[in-house]
């Protein structure tokens, strides 16, 4: 159970959230929630910073889903590729300039 507060127009409003879980230790529950959001935030931060997902103009019908799948697949491949201490964005740029690097990322990801 959680009681967060919202302040709107100088008025404080509280509400209660209830969670259904098999966890009995509140610290273990809090740790699980933090880990979940850490993973979510890292993924969406990468998608926005590297691929500019928030600025995408694809908003109607299937293109948003299609581009999302392509971005996540590309991010997975770039993450698996190990080229020393090079950022994901720089590695993608390197792959755009050099077809051998692109083929290495696509077909021979290092684990």
mmCIF file with all atom_site columns, N, CA, C and O in Angstrom, residues 91-99 102:
data_model
loop_
_atom_site.group_PDB
_atom_site.id
_atom_site.type_symbol
_atom_site.label_atom_id
_atom_site.label_alt_id
_atom_site.label_comp_id
_atom_site.label_asym_id
_atom_site.label_entity_id
_atom_site.label_seq_id
_atom_site.pdbx_PDB_ins_code
_atom_site.Cartn_x
_atom_site.Cartn_y
_atom_site.Cartn_z
_atom_site.occupancy
_atom_site.B_iso_or_equiv
_atom_site.pdbx_formal_charge
_atom_site.auth_seq_id
_atom_site.auth_comp_id
_atom_site.auth_asym_id
_atom_site.auth_atom_id
_atom_site.pdbx_PDB_model_num
ATOM 1  N N  . UNK A 1 91  ? 29.232 3.882  -32.878 1.00 0.00 ? 91  UNK A N  1
ATOM 2  C CA . UNK A 1 91  ? 29.337 2.589  -33.549 1.00 0.00 ? 91  UNK A CA 1
ATOM 3  C C  . UNK A 1 91  ? 28.365 2.518  -34.733 1.00 0.00 ? 91  UNK A C  1
ATOM 4  O O  . UNK A 1 91  ? 28.700 2.009  -35.792 1.00 0.00 ? 91  UNK A O  1
ATOM 5  N N  . UNK A 1 92  ? 27.160 3.059  -34.545 1.00 0.00 ? 92  UNK A N  1
ATOM 6  C CA . UNK A 1 92  ? 26.201 3.085  -35.656 1.00 0.00 ? 92  UNK A CA 1
ATOM 7  C C  . UNK A 1 92  ? 26.725 3.954  -36.797 1.00 0.00 ? 92  UNK A C  1
ATOM 8  O O  . UNK A 1 92  ? 26.587 3.609  -37.970 1.00 0.00 ? 92  UNK A O  1
ATOM 9  N N  . UNK A 1 93  ? 27.355 5.081  -36.466 1.00 0.00 ? 93  UNK A N  1
ATOM 10 C CA . UNK A 1 93  ? 27.922 5.959  -37.490 1.00 0.00 ? 93  UNK A CA 1
ATOM 11 C C  . UNK A 1 93  ? 29.065 5.252  -38.209 1.00 0.00 ? 93  UNK A C  1
ATOM 12 O O  . UNK A 1 93  ? 29.175 5.305  -39.438 1.00 0.00 ? 93  UNK A O  1
ATOM 13 N N  . UNK A 1 94  ? 29.891 4.548  -37.449 1.00 0.00 ? 94  UNK A N  1
ATOM 14 C CA . UNK A 1 94  ? 30.993 3.782  -38.036 1.00 0.00 ? 94  UNK A CA 1
ATOM 15 C C  . UNK A 1 94  ? 30.453 2.705  -38.983 1.00 0.00 ? 94  UNK A C  1
ATOM 16 O O  . UNK A 1 94  ? 30.994 2.484  -40.062 1.00 0.00 ? 94  UNK A O  1
ATOM 17 N N  . UNK A 1 95  ? 29.362 2.050  -38.587 1.00 0.00 ? 95  UNK A N  1
ATOM 18 C CA . UNK A 1 95  ? 28.743 1.024  -39.436 1.00 0.00 ? 95  UNK A CA 1
ATOM 19 C C  . UNK A 1 95  ? 28.148 1.633  -40.701 1.00 0.00 ? 95  UNK A C  1
ATOM 20 O O  . UNK A 1 95  ? 28.144 1.003  -41.755 1.00 0.00 ? 95  UNK A O  1
ATOM 21 N N  . UNK A 1 96  ? 27.664 2.865  -40.594 1.00 0.00 ? 96  UNK A N  1
ATOM 22 C CA . UNK A 1 96  ? 27.112 3.537  -41.781 1.00 0.00 ? 96  UNK A CA 1
ATOM 23 C C  . UNK A 1 96  ? 28.211 3.877  -42.777 1.00 0.00 ? 96  UNK A C  1
ATOM 24 O O  . UNK A 1 96  ? 27.976 3.895  -43.995 1.00 0.00 ? 96  UNK A O  1
ATOM 25 N N  . UNK A 1 97  ? 29.426 4.128  -42.299 1.00 0.00 ? 97  UNK A N  1
ATOM 26 C CA . UNK A 1 97  ? 30.536 4.495  -43.175 1.00 0.00 ? 97  UNK A CA 1
ATOM 27 C C  . UNK A 1 97  ? 31.319 3.292  -43.688 1.00 0.00 ? 97  UNK A C  1
ATOM 28 O O  . UNK A 1 97  ? 31.945 3.364  -44.743 1.00 0.00 ? 97  UNK A O  1
ATOM 29 N N  . UNK A 1 98  ? 31.310 2.200  -42.930 1.00 0.00 ? 98  UNK A N  1
ATOM 30 C CA . UNK A 1 98  ? 32.138 1.054  -43.261 1.00 0.00 ? 98  UNK A CA 1
ATOM 31 C C  . UNK A 1 98  ? 31.261 -0.200 -43.341 1.00 0.00 ? 98  UNK A C  1
ATOM 32 O O  . UNK A 1 98  ? 30.729 -0.656 -42.336 1.00 0.00 ? 98  UNK A O  1
ATOM 33 N N  . UNK A 1 99  ? 31.148 -0.763 -44.521 1.00 0.00 ? 99  UNK A N  1
ATOM 34 C CA . UNK A 1 99  ? 30.261 -1.921 -44.713 1.00 0.00 ? 99  UNK A CA 1
ATOM 35 C C  . UNK A 1 99  ? 30.760 -3.159 -43.967 1.00 0.00 ? 99  UNK A C  1
ATOM 36 O O  . UNK A 1 99  ? 29.966 -4.009 -43.570 1.00 0.00 ? 99  UNK A O  1
ATOM 37 N N  . UNK A 1 102 ? 29.400 -2.878 -40.512 1.00 0.00 ? 102 UNK A N  1
ATOM 38 C CA . UNK A 1 102 ? 27.962 -3.156 -40.571 1.00 0.00 ? 102 UNK A CA 1
ATOM 39 C C  . UNK A 1 102 ? 27.701 -4.654 -40.649 1.00 0.00 ? 102 UNK A C  1
ATOM 40 O O  . UNK A 1 102 ? 26.859 -5.188 -39.922 1.00 0.00 ? 102 UNK A O  1
#
